[in-house]
């Protein structure tokens, strides 16, 4: 067994010690203090020494954890710039109305959350009164600060908007009742309340991740001279339980690495998550402090209120501080609900020094400290923390504010495990709350047991004060503004038309075609600088390295090294004004980038055109929640799933073979999902997307959509665009006839040949074309080939047509119009599971069948994989013959003969 007192090997043994005797003297001094004054005194002196060293600029590793006390001592707190009593009254009204709104809604069974805002009220009110800049701020015009409000605290934000006149009682009574068109959404949902909410946050974990990348994108806009938003500050309000979500802490190192001092996390540490304590047997504040300090953040703890000052003054031995570090969170929660006798015995009775300290305290004092006095509940404590955060330079700040969940809601709510699920207060509980908050609400105001809303009057001192404070800070907040922006001029048609003639004999993958198109579009003198290319460390896989030298990769430090490939034409170039966001291996971070860029038109009044290109399998499957967030936030841009399809990735295997992303994409109402087969289709879709999202949208078109394109890494000669009328319309709407058996030049040997319609999407179109030839030459069957660029858009159009019919309107789905009169059955083929093409089955008047790549992917050649899934040309031929045989149009024996001939 190792002797614990023996000196263990140290990394410092490798470093030269120019004066070992001096070193020994320091060590001996420490030993002497430890022996004479005890280990706690020795530890205190060491920390003071490290603190002095840091203040003198000595490069030493930092401690990851400090004592369980406030970072800012009471004596160092700045004076609050405002009327504290007035702010107390305003906060009281907001507390009341938030609880009243949820309770009144309970009779409709719509639910709501009360306890979160009750604990966090001062965290919000202090910011609204003193720190959060509005859109009309002189410092940050058109942008203001960006506020990521904790979703469960939304009732408190609505209550404040009611007090300042932005909402009425009718609005509050329609909380969570949106179907009629006048309701308030349950949580921050910009799509549902676009004049108020900017950022959807209640899918927990996405708020903190998005806030970091928003702060980073603000720097990107500034460094690229798009708009100076250096005065904008990003505030993310989070719960301590929410920090367990992996996305919550996924980008902490990025924020520190890039010195995002325009970012502050405010974590409401009420020590409770949805079902109980966050860290029952541990201390979440200490854990978070270590995590953030380790990541390089500035950490401010605001744990105890002023009532604790007396206790700390009486703690001459350090026993109180030591005990506070020992007590687990669940026990702190218990103290909140127990009497003074219990606290004396359990908390103070553990140490003789604490027993003596407790003798100096009255029961009322103990209850005040353990029941009420928390740093997050006192305006001065919160103000001091916020002021320190915005003044700190060089690193982001996290404020760990301790609160009580359900504070001021009474003993039935405060600190109870079930309070997240408790949706209402009784009349008696409201009256107790009224008395505690000192609100002028009479018993007679409770009519038939219904709790009244409270308002001091539109011209009251409270409302005037609130509005004056907001005016000084730049207008109401939170607030979303979409200024009328001039449509972006369409890029020169030359960039798109270049793909119409095809590639001749040159093999070009559609992934490369998209990159070539973007390379031309970013050269546009008007809109080129507004493109934001985003890629998660796979740029070379997608052939994007040619963009490195011309556009540069964004880095706030520029390029502080000589790249290893500097002598090559396509070298790795980083620049402070770089245009490409090359995010490393993080699809979640890349999506957060995309969301920030895609909503810059509203956040900052600046139109940006993001395109995020990713390994297809790792887009929707991994970050579909963020894509839903993107739709909620009304983002615009292009998502590009590269190396798409289940059979195009030779050798990559099961976890890389994407056969289902279009299925997931189809569930997102804001996603316009396309599976283009040819380069000219890609160009046509991008051109239409630029028109709809950034140019002149047609009447009735929603601009707040995003385009999802699948592109492939299989190099194939690209054909010229057919000259027939309606091709562009068909590409955008989802279907057009690429050729007929006759126009394809295939020879059908039989007179009155059977005919079939073959629909293919994406890379499958090439197997369909091969099958068209085999059917004609070997089986005497004429096949017409259709390119289905979007199964999803065809379905949506058909659904809208069905809805129109129910309203008494005559409307025929585009799909049915396109296929009207087409002879024979229809066989649809894609490189995805059959569920993708089967989206349209019920609206096809002809006999319909499909082929797809269902099941898990596998590693093999493309040809072998396609044969395995039964989607290669020969398999299509057999399926086509089987469909025709069922109709009696070819002999049944032909199917058996074909299977034998092709070895199926």
Coordinates of N, CA, C and O in Angstrom, one line a residue, residues 342-401:
X342 N -35.5 21.9 13.7 CA -34.8 20.9 12.8 C -33.5 21.4 12.2 O -32.5 20.7 12.2
X343 N -33.5 22.7 11.8 CA -32.3 23.3 11.2 C -31.2 23.4 12.2 O -30.0 23.1 11.9
X344 N -31.6 23.8 13.4 CA -30.5 23.9 14.5 C -29.9 22.5 14.7 O -28.7 22.4 14.8
X345 N -30.7 21.5 14.7 CA -30.1 20.2 15.0 C -29.4 19.6 13.8 O -28.2 19.1 14.0
X346 N -30.0 19.7 12.6 CA -29.4 19.0 11.5 C -28.2 19.8 10.9 O -27.2 19.2 10.5
X347 N -28.4 21.1 10.7 CA -27.3 21.9 10.1 C -26.3 22.3 11.1 O -25.1 22.0 10.9
X348 N -26.7 23.0 12.2 CA -25.7 23.5 13.1 C -25.2 22.5 14.1 O -24.1 22.6 14.6
X349 N -26.0 21.4 14.3 CA -25.6 20.5 15.4 C -24.4 19.6 14.9 O -23.9 18.8 15.8
X350 N -23.9 19.7 13.7 CA -22.9 18.8 13.2 C -21.5 19.2 13.7 O -20.6 18.4 13.5
X351 N -21.4 20.4 14.2 CA -20.0 20.9 14.5 C -20.1 21.8 15.8 O -21.0 22.7 15.9
X352 N -19.3 21.6 16.8 CA -19.4 22.4 18.0 C -19.3 23.9 17.8 O -20.0 24.6 18.4
X353 N -18.5 24.3 16.8 CA -18.4 25.7 16.5 C -19.7 26.2 16.0 O -20.1 27.4 16.2
X354 N -20.4 25.4 15.2 CA -21.7 25.8 14.6 C -22.8 25.8 15.7 O -23.7 26.7 15.7
X355 N -22.7 24.9 16.7 CA -23.6 24.9 17.8 C -23.5 26.3 18.5 O -24.5 26.9 18.9
X356 N -22.3 26.7 18.8 CA -22.1 28.0 19.5 C -22.6 29.1 18.6 O -23.2 30.1 19.1
X357 N -22.4 29.1 17.3 CA -22.8 30.1 16.4 C -24.4 30.2 16.4 O -24.9 31.3 16.5
X358 N -25.0 29.1 16.4 CA -26.5 29.1 16.4 C -27.1 29.6 17.6 O -28.2 30.2 17.6
X359 N -26.4 29.6 18.8 CA -26.9 30.2 20.0 C -27.1 31.7 19.9 O -27.9 32.3 20.6
X360 N -26.4 32.3 18.9 CA -26.4 33.7 18.7 C -27.6 34.1 17.8 O -27.8 35.3 17.5
X361 N -28.3 33.1 17.2 CA -29.3 33.4 16.2 C -30.7 33.1 16.7 O -30.9 32.0 17.4
X362 N -31.6 34.0 16.4 CA -33.0 33.7 16.8 C -33.6 32.7 15.8 O -33.1 32.5 14.7
X363 N -34.7 32.1 16.2 CA -35.4 31.2 15.2 C -35.8 32.0 14.0 O -35.7 31.5 12.8
X364 N -36.3 33.2 14.1 CA -36.7 34.0 13.0 C -35.5 34.2 12.0 O -35.7 34.2 10.8
X365 N -34.4 34.5 12.6 CA -33.2 34.7 11.8 C -32.8 33.4 11.0 O -32.5 33.5 9.8
X366 N -32.9 32.3 11.7 CA -32.6 31.1 11.0 C -33.6 30.8 9.8 O -33.2 30.4 8.7
X367 N -34.9 31.0 10.1 CA -35.9 30.8 9.1 C -35.7 31.8 7.9 O -35.9 31.4 6.7
X368 N -35.4 33.0 8.2 CA -35.2 34.0 7.2 C -34.0 33.6 6.3 O -34.2 33.6 5.0
X369 N -33.0 33.1 6.8 CA -31.8 32.7 6.0 C -32.1 31.4 5.2 O -31.9 31.4 4.0
X370 N -32.7 30.4 5.9 CA -32.9 29.1 5.2 C -34.1 29.0 4.4 O -34.2 28.2 3.5
X371 N -35.1 29.9 4.6 CA -36.4 29.8 3.8 C -36.4 30.9 2.7 O -37.0 30.6 1.7
X372 N -35.8 32.0 3.0 CA -36.1 33.1 2.1 C -34.9 33.7 1.4 O -34.9 34.1 0.2
X373 N -33.8 33.8 2.1 CA -32.7 34.6 1.7 C -31.7 33.9 0.7 O -30.9 33.1 1.1
X374 N -31.9 34.2 -0.6 CA -31.1 33.6 -1.7 C -30.6 34.7 -2.6 O -31.4 35.7 -2.8
X375 N -29.5 34.6 -3.1 CA -28.9 35.6 -4.0 C -29.8 35.9 -5.2 O -29.9 37.1 -5.6
X376 N -30.4 34.9 -5.8 CA -31.3 35.1 -6.9 C -32.6 35.8 -6.6 O -33.3 36.2 -7.6
X377 N -32.9 36.0 -5.3 CA -34.2 36.7 -4.9 C -33.9 38.1 -4.5 O -34.9 38.8 -4.0
X378 N -32.7 38.6 -4.6 CA -32.5 40.0 -4.2 C -31.9 40.8 -5.3 O -30.9 40.5 -5.9
X379 N -32.6 41.9 -5.6 CA -32.2 42.8 -6.8 C -30.8 43.2 -6.7 O -30.1 43.2 -7.7
X380 N -30.3 43.6 -5.5 CA -28.9 44.1 -5.4 C -27.9 43.0 -5.8 O -26.9 43.3 -6.4
X381 N -28.2 41.8 -5.4 CA -27.2 40.7 -5.7 C -27.2 40.4 -7.2 O -26.2 40.2 -7.8
X382 N -28.4 40.4 -7.8 CA -28.5 40.1 -9.2 C -27.9 41.3 -10.0 O -27.2 41.1 -11.0
X383 N -28.2 42.5 -9.6 CA -27.6 43.7 -10.3 C -26.1 43.6 -10.3 O -25.4 43.9 -11.3
X384 N -25.5 43.3 -9.1 CA -24.1 43.2 -9.0 C -23.5 42.2 -9.9 O -22.5 42.4 -10.6
X385 N -24.2 41.0 -10.0 CA -23.7 39.9 -10.9 C -23.8 40.4 -12.3 O -22.8 40.1 -13.1
X386 N -24.9 41.0 -12.7 CA -25.0 41.4 -14.1 C -24.0 42.4 -14.5 O -23.4 42.4 -15.6
X387 N -23.8 43.4 -13.6 CA -22.9 44.5 -13.9 C -21.5 43.9 -14.1 O -20.7 44.3 -15.0
X388 N -21.1 43.0 -13.2 CA -19.8 42.3 -13.3 C -19.7 41.5 -14.6 O -18.6 41.5 -15.3
X389 N -20.8 40.9 -15.0 CA -20.7 40.1 -16.2 C -20.5 40.9 -17.5 O -19.7 40.6 -18.3
X390 N -21.3 42.0 -17.6 CA -21.1 42.8 -18.9 C -19.8 43.6 -18.9 O -19.4 44.0 -20.0
X391 N -19.2 43.8 -17.7 CA -18.0 44.6 -17.7 C -16.7 43.6 -17.8 O -15.6 44.1 -18.1
X392 N -17.0 42.3 -17.7 CA -15.8 41.4 -17.8 C -15.4 41.3 -19.3 O -16.3 41.1 -20.2
X393 N -14.2 41.3 -19.6 CA -13.7 41.2 -21.0 C -12.8 40.0 -21.1 O -12.1 39.6 -20.2
X394 N -12.9 39.5 -22.3 CA -12.0 38.4 -22.7 C -12.5 37.0 -22.6 O -11.9 36.0 -23.1
X395 N -13.7 36.8 -21.9 CA -14.3 35.5 -21.8 C -15.8 35.6 -21.5 O -16.2 36.6 -21.0
X396 N -16.5 34.6 -21.9 CA -18.0 34.6 -21.5 C -18.1 34.4 -20.0 O -17.2 34.0 -19.3
X397 N -19.3 34.8 -19.5 CA -19.6 34.7 -18.1 C -20.8 33.9 -17.8 O -21.8 33.9 -18.6
X398 N -20.7 33.1 -16.8 CA -21.9 32.3 -16.3 C -22.2 32.8 -14.9 O -21.3 32.9 -14.1
X399 N -23.5 33.1 -14.7 CA -23.9 33.5 -13.3 C -24.7 32.3 -12.8 O -25.7 31.9 -13.4
X400 N -24.3 31.8 -11.6 CA -25.0 30.8 -10.9 C -25.8 31.4 -9.8 O -25.2 31.7 -8.8
X401 N -27.0 31.6 -10.0 CA -27.9 32.3 -9.0 C -28.8 31.3 -8.3 O -29.6 30.6 -8.9

